[in-house]
Short mmCIF file of N, CA, C and O in Angstrom, two decimals:
data_model
loop_
_atom_site.label_atom_id
_atom_site.label_comp_id
_atom_site.label_asym_id
_atom_site.label_seq_id
_atom_site.Cartn_x
_atom_site.Cartn_y
_atom_site.Cartn_z
N ARG B 1 -0.23 21.98 17.16
CA ARG B 1 -0.78 21.16 16.08
C ARG B 1 0.49 20.64 15.04
O ARG B 1 1.41 20.88 14.91
N PHE B 2 -0.19 19.60 14.40
CA PHE B 2 0.79 18.76 13.40
C PHE B 2 1.84 19.76 12.38
O PHE B 2 2.68 19.62 12.07
N GLU B 3 0.75 20.02 11.72
CA GLU B 3 1.23 21.07 10.55
C GLU B 3 2.31 21.94 11.09
O GLU B 3 2.97 22.41 10.38
N GLU B 4 1.88 22.41 12.43
CA GLU B 4 2.91 23.62 12.57
C GLU B 4 4.22 23.18 13.27
O GLU B 4 4.89 23.86 12.93
N LEU B 5 4.48 21.92 13.17
CA LEU B 5 5.71 21.48 13.80
C LEU B 5 6.12 20.50 12.63
O LEU B 5 7.82 20.28 12.60
N GLY B 6 5.85 20.83 11.25
CA GLY B 6 6.30 20.11 10.27
C GLY B 6 6.37 18.46 10.24
O GLY B 6 6.85 18.23 9.64
N VAL B 7 5.36 18.04 11.11
CA VAL B 7 5.06 16.77 10.64
C VAL B 7 4.73 16.36 9.39
O VAL B 7 3.78 16.86 8.43
N ASP B 8 5.27 15.51 8.92
CA ASP B 8 4.94 14.98 7.96
C ASP B 8 3.97 13.61 7.43
O ASP B 8 3.29 13.64 6.61
N ILE B 9 3.73 12.67 8.46
CA ILE B 9 3.33 11.55 8.54
C ILE B 9 2.77 11.18 10.07
O ILE B 9 3.36 11.46 10.79
N VAL B 10 1.53 10.77 10.60
CA VAL B 10 1.19 10.37 11.82
C VAL B 10 0.92 9.27 11.35
O VAL B 10 -0.03 8.28 10.86
N LEU B 11 1.60 8.03 12.17
CA LEU B 11 1.00 6.25 12.38
C LEU B 11 0.78 6.26 13.82
O LEU B 11 1.41 6.56 14.78
N ASN B 12 -0.34 5.71 13.93
CA ASN B 12 -1.14 5.24 14.50
C ASN B 12 -1.34 3.50 14.97
O ASN B 12 -1.34 3.38 13.76
N GLY B 13 -1.63 2.86 15.99
CA GLY B 13 -2.11 1.95 16.31
C GLY B 13 -3.14 2.08 17.03
O GLY B 13 -4.07 2.53 17.02
N HIS B 14 -3.49 0.81 17.98
CA HIS B 14 -4.55 0.37 18.65
C HIS B 14 -5.79 -0.10 18.35
O HIS B 14 -6.04 -1.28 18.39
N ASP B 15 -6.50 0.51 17.01
CA ASP B 15 -7.49 -0.07 16.71
C ASP B 15 -6.71 -1.22 15.54
O ASP B 15 -5.74 -1.16 14.98
N HIS B 16 -7.94 -2.34 15.56
CA HIS B 16 -7.18 -3.93 14.79
C HIS B 16 -7.70 -3.47 13.34
O HIS B 16 -8.43 -4.59 13.05
N VAL B 17 -7.43 -2.60 12.75
CA VAL B 17 -7.74 -2.16 11.29
C VAL B 17 -6.62 -1.41 10.53
O VAL B 17 -5.66 -0.84 11.35
N TYR B 18 -6.53 -1.43 9.39
CA TYR B 18 -5.88 -0.51 8.65
C TYR B 18 -7.03 0.97 8.16
O TYR B 18 -7.93 0.68 7.39
N ALA B 19 -6.51 1.90 8.42
CA ALA B 19 -7.07 2.91 7.93
C ALA B 19 -6.35 4.43 7.53
O ALA B 19 -5.26 4.41 8.02
N SER B 20 -6.41 4.87 6.65
CA SER B 20 -6.04 6.12 6.19
C SER B 20 -6.69 7.54 6.20
O SER B 20 -7.85 7.39 5.32
N ALA B 21 -6.25 8.43 6.95
CA ALA B 21 -6.99 9.81 6.48
C ALA B 21 -6.13 10.74 6.21
O ALA B 21 -4.59 10.66 6.52
N PHE B 22 -6.66 12.11 5.67
CA PHE B 22 -5.54 13.29 5.57
C PHE B 22 -6.23 14.64 6.28
O PHE B 22 -7.73 14.63 6.02
N LYS B 23 -5.76 14.99 6.95
CA LYS B 23 -5.94 16.46 7.42
C LYS B 23 -4.99 17.00 7.42
O LYS B 23 -4.05 16.75 8.16
N ASP B 24 -5.26 18.78 7.01
CA ASP B 24 -4.65 19.75 6.96
C ASP B 24 -3.37 19.28 6.13
O ASP B 24 -2.07 19.64 6.59
N GLY B 25 -3.71 18.52 5.05
CA GLY B 25 -2.60 18.26 4.66
C GLY B 25 -1.34 16.73 4.85
O GLY B 25 -0.44 16.75 4.29
N ILE B 26 -1.74 16.54 6.01
CA ILE B 26 -0.76 15.50 6.51
C ILE B 26 -1.70 13.89 6.48
O ILE B 26 -2.95 13.86 6.82
N PRO B 27 -1.08 12.94 6.17
CA PRO B 27 -1.51 11.62 6.29
C PRO B 27 -1.23 11.18 7.61
O PRO B 27 -0.46 11.07 8.18
N TYR B 28 -2.66 10.41 8.15
CA TYR B 28 -3.02 9.49 9.52
C TYR B 28 -3.02 8.19 8.61
O TYR B 28 -3.70 7.97 7.88
N VAL B 29 -2.04 7.10 9.22
CA VAL B 29 -2.43 5.77 9.00
C VAL B 29 -2.50 5.28 10.29
O VAL B 29 -1.80 5.62 11.45
N VAL B 30 -3.66 4.52 10.28
CA VAL B 30 -3.83 3.36 11.44
C VAL B 30 -3.02 1.71 11.06
O VAL B 30 -4.09 1.57 10.16
N THR B 31 -2.43 1.66 11.78
CA THR B 31 -2.08 0.11 11.18
C THR B 31 -2.07 -1.03 12.55
O THR B 31 -1.23 -0.83 13.38
N GLY B 32 -3.18 -1.80 12.84
CA GLY B 32 -3.15 -2.39 13.67
C GLY B 32 -3.76 -3.77 13.44
O GLY B 32 -4.36 -4.50 13.88
N GLY B 33 -2.92 -4.32 12.39
CA GLY B 33 -3.55 -5.45 11.46
C GLY B 33 -2.53 -6.70 11.79
O GLY B 33 -2.33 -7.58 10.93
N GLY B 34 -1.50 -6.61 13.12
CA GLY B 34 -0.40 -7.17 12.96
C GLY B 34 -0.34 -8.39 13.30
O GLY B 34 0.28 -9.36 13.62
N GLY B 35 -1.47 -9.31 13.63
CA GLY B 35 -1.66 -10.48 14.45
C GLY B 35 -3.10 -10.63 15.44
O GLY B 35 -3.28 -12.11 14.99
N ALA B 36 -3.58 -9.59 15.83
CA ALA B 36 -4.74 -9.92 16.80
C ALA B 36 -5.52 -10.26 15.72
O ALA B 36 -5.70 -9.37 14.87
N PRO B 37 -6.99 -10.75 16.35
CA PRO B 37 -8.07 -10.56 15.52
C PRO B 37 -8.42 -9.27 14.91
O PRO B 37 -8.47 -8.52 15.45
N VAL B 38 -9.20 -9.07 13.83
CA VAL B 38 -9.36 -7.47 13.39
C VAL B 38 -10.51 -7.18 13.69
O VAL B 38 -11.48 -8.14 13.75
N ASP B 39 -10.66 -5.85 13.63
CA ASP B 39 -12.21 -5.30 14.05
C ASP B 39 -12.62 -4.87 12.87
O ASP B 39 -12.08 -4.61 11.59
N GLN B 40 -13.90 -4.70 12.87
CA GLN B 40 -14.65 -4.25 11.78
C GLN B 40 -14.58 -2.70 11.64
O GLN B 40 -14.67 -2.09 12.70
N CYS B 41 -14.59 -2.26 10.38
CA CYS B 41 -14.59 -0.93 10.41
C CYS B 41 -15.69 -0.24 10.66
O CYS B 41 -16.65 -0.73 10.37
N GLN B 42 -15.99 0.58 11.12
CA GLN B 42 -17.26 1.18 11.63
C GLN B 42 -17.96 1.61 10.58
O GLN B 42 -17.40 2.05 9.68
N ALA B 43 -19.06 2.06 10.57
CA ALA B 43 -20.13 2.30 9.66
C ALA B 43 -19.86 3.72 9.62
O ALA B 43 -19.90 4.06 8.33
N ALA B 44 -19.70 4.51 10.57
CA ALA B 44 -19.99 5.87 10.00
C ALA B 44 -18.35 6.21 10.82
O ALA B 44 -18.11 6.54 11.85
N LEU B 45 -17.45 6.97 9.79
CA LEU B 45 -16.35 7.38 9.98
C LEU B 45 -16.19 8.89 9.61
O LEU B 45 -17.17 9.51 9.11
N PRO B 46 -15.53 9.77 9.99
CA PRO B 46 -15.06 10.83 9.92
C PRO B 46 -14.81 11.05 8.64
O PRO B 46 -14.18 10.20 7.85
N PRO B 47 -15.17 12.29 7.59
CA PRO B 47 -14.90 12.77 6.25
C PRO B 47 -13.59 12.54 5.94
O PRO B 47 -13.51 12.24 4.92
N GLU B 48 -12.72 12.64 7.09
CA GLU B 48 -11.37 12.68 6.44
C GLU B 48 -10.76 11.05 6.01
O GLU B 48 -9.48 11.42 5.69
N VAL B 49 -11.56 10.33 6.75
CA VAL B 49 -10.80 8.80 6.38
C VAL B 49 -11.53 8.81 5.27
O VAL B 49 -12.62 8.50 5.02
N GLU B 50 -10.22 7.97 3.98
CA GLU B 50 -10.59 7.86 3.15
C GLU B 50 -10.53 6.27 2.51
O GLU B 50 -11.13 5.77 1.73
N THR B 51 -9.95 5.43 3.72
CA THR B 51 -9.56 4.20 3.61
C THR B 51 -9.77 3.36 4.80
O THR B 51 -9.05 3.62 6.05
N CYS B 52 -10.59 2.07 5.11
CA CYS B 52 -10.53 1.67 6.35
C CYS B 52 -10.61 0.26 5.64
O CYS B 52 -12.09 -0.32 5.13
N ILE B 53 -9.74 -0.75 5.86
CA ILE B 53 -9.78 -2.35 5.46
C ILE B 53 -9.36 -3.03 6.95
O ILE B 53 -8.41 -2.61 7.63
N ALA B 54 -10.40 -4.20 7.18
CA ALA B 54 -10.38 -4.83 8.26
C ALA B 54 -9.77 -6.32 7.87
O ALA B 54 -10.53 -7.15 7.49
N GLU B 55 -8.36 -6.12 7.81
CA GLU B 55 -7.90 -7.02 7.39
C GLU B 55 -6.10 -7.15 7.82
O GLU B 55 -5.80 -6.31 7.92
N LEU B 56 -5.77 -8.48 8.16
CA LEU B 56 -4.48 -8.27 8.36
C LEU B 56 -3.19 -7.86 7.41
O LEU B 56 -3.78 -8.08 6.48
N HIS B 57 -2.31 -7.19 8.20
CA HIS B 57 -1.35 -6.58 7.18
C HIS B 57 -0.26 -6.06 8.16
O HIS B 57 -0.31 -6.00 9.59
N PHE B 58 0.73 -5.59 7.21
CA PHE B 58 1.79 -4.96 8.10
C PHE B 58 2.33 -3.24 7.27
O PHE B 58 1.37 -3.61 6.06
N LEU B 59 2.88 -2.87 8.02
CA LEU B 59 3.07 -1.64 6.86
C LEU B 59 4.87 -1.49 6.71
O LEU B 59 5.55 -1.85 7.52
N GLU B 60 4.79 -1.21 5.65
CA GLU B 60 6.15 -1.24 5.12
C GLU B 60 6.60 0.35 4.78
O GLU B 60 5.58 1.01 4.08
N VAL B 61 7.55 1.09 5.42
CA VAL B 61 7.71 2.33 5.19
C VAL B 61 8.92 2.90 4.53
O VAL B 61 9.99 2.35 4.67
N GLU B 62 8.75 3.31 3.49
CA GLU B 62 10.27 3.93 2.81
C GLU B 62 10.37 5.65 2.65
O GLU B 62 9.20 6.32 2.72
N ALA B 63 11.47 5.96 3.06
CA ALA B 63 11.60 7.40 2.90
C ALA B 63 12.93 7.69 2.16
O ALA B 63 14.03 7.09 2.33
N SER B 64 12.90 8.65 1.29
CA SER B 64 14.14 9.75 0.77
C SER B 64 14.16 10.44 1.31
O SER B 64 13.26 11.31 2.34
N GLU B 65 14.95 11.41 1.00
CA GLU B 65 15.03 13.19 0.92
C GLU B 65 13.82 13.87 0.91
O GLU B 65 13.82 15.06 1.60
N SER B 66 13.00 13.60 -0.04
CA SER B 66 12.17 13.89 -0.66
C SER B 66 10.50 13.68 -0.11
O SER B 66 9.80 14.43 -0.28
N SER B 67 10.41 12.48 0.34
CA SER B 67 9.09 12.07 0.68
C SER B 67 9.38 10.45 1.35
O SER B 67 10.09 9.93 1.78
N LEU B 68 8.03 10.29 2.01
CA LEU B 68 7.94 9.16 2.68
C LEU B 68 6.66 8.26 1.95
O LEU B 68 6.00 8.86 1.76
N THR B 69 6.71 7.05 2.00
CA THR B 69 5.66 6.15 1.63
C THR B 69 5.43 5.16 2.62
O THR B 69 6.54 4.59 2.50
N ALA B 70 4.28 4.69 2.83
CA ALA B 70 3.88 3.81 3.95
C ALA B 70 3.02 2.84 2.94
O ALA B 70 1.71 3.32 2.69
N THR B 71 3.21 1.54 2.83
CA THR B 71 2.37 0.93 1.80
C THR B 71 1.84 -0.45 3.14
O THR B 71 2.72 -1.15 3.59
N ALA B 72 0.67 -0.34 3.13
CA ALA B 72 -0.04 -1.66 4.02
C ALA B 72 -0.19 -3.33 3.20
O ALA B 72 -0.59 -3.06 1.52
N ILE B 73 0.97 -3.58 3.29
CA ILE B 73 1.00 -5.37 2.57
C ILE B 73 0.18 -6.53 3.81
O ILE B 73 0.51 -6.33 4.83
N THR B 74 -0.58 -7.49 3.00
CA THR B 74 -1.10 -8.27 3.93
C THR B 74 -0.50 -9.72 3.68
O THR B 74 0.87 -9.44 2.90
N PRO B 75 -0.40 -10.29 4.60
CA PRO B 75 0.84 -11.61 4.87
C PRO B 75 1.12 -12.28 3.72
O PRO B 75 2.02 -13.17 3.23
N ASP B 76 0.20 -12.27 2.32
CA ASP B 76 0.64 -12.82 1.35
C ASP B 76 0.91 -12.24 0.26
O ASP B 76 1.21 -12.92 -0.75
N GLY B 77 1.18 -11.07 0.66
CA GLY B 77 1.95 -10.16 -0.49
C GLY B 77 0.98 -9.26 -1.10
O GLY B 77 1.74 -8.20 -2.20
N ARG B 78 -0.04 -9.07 -0.65
CA ARG B 78 -0.99 -8.22 -1.76
C ARG B 78 -1.11 -6.57 -1.02
O ARG B 78 -0.95 -6.62 -0.21
N THR B 79 -0.71 -5.59 -1.67
CA THR B 79 -1.25 -4.34 -1.48
C THR B 79 -2.18 -3.72 -0.96
O THR B 79 -3.14 -3.73 -1.87
N LEU B 80 -2.53 -3.30 0.17
CA LEU B 80 -3.75 -2.83 0.65
C LEU B 80 -4.26 -1.63 0.09
O LEU B 80 -5.06 -1.06 -0.30
N ASP B 81 -3.05 -0.46 0.46
CA ASP B 81 -2.91 0.75 0.18
C ASP B 81 -1.68 1.37 0.13
O ASP B 81 -0.92 0.60 0.85
N ARG B 82 -1.86 2.35 -0.28
CA ARG B 82 -0.27 2.98 -0.20
C ARG B 82 -0.64 4.78 0.11
O ARG B 82 -1.13 5.06 -0.84
N VAL B 83 -0.05 4.95 0.94
CA VAL B 83 -0.26 6.83 1.61
C VAL B 83 1.24 7.58 1.28
O VAL B 83 2.45 6.58 1.52
N GLU B 84 1.46 8.70 0.67
CA GLU B 84 2.30 9.33 0.05
C GLU B 84 2.58 10.78 0.97
O GLU B 84 1.40 11.35 0.97
N ALA B 85 3.83 11.19 1.48
CA ALA B 85 3.84 12.40 2.10
C ALA B 85 5.35 12.91 1.61
O ALA B 85 6.13 12.51 1.73
N ASP B 86 4.72 13.91 0.99
CA ASP B 86 6.00 15.24 0.46
C ASP B 86 6.70 15.71 1.71
O ASP B 86 6.02 16.51 2.04
N GLN B 87 8.02 15.41 1.83
CA GLN B 87 8.47 16.00 2.92
C GLN B 87 9.18 17.86 2.72
O GLN B 87 9.86 18.12 3.26
N ASN B 88 8.60 17.82 1.30
CA ASN B 88 9.15 19.20 1.19
C ASN B 88 8.25 20.72 0.93
O ASN B 88 8.15 21.61 0.66
N GLU B 89 6.96 20.03 1.48
CA GLU B 89 5.97 21.16 1.46
C GLU B 89 6.13 22.01 3.13
O GLU B 89 6.56 21.71 4.15
#
């Protein structure tokens, strides 16, 4: 399990949407809006999913000694979502 291995954040692709979820204290991010036509978010998502956005985007990841921040940004510069992971937990 990721929490047993000390994983700070999980980044995924494949689905052509942006989605973020938290499970067992770990943020999960699906970032699949980089150019192909975007999919629609499913009507019924798992309860851990906090955000699902069907829009083109890229992911900017910033890391420091104590945290990781993943920001989903549209091609025109709008911020869709921001997820933070504390590396000291």
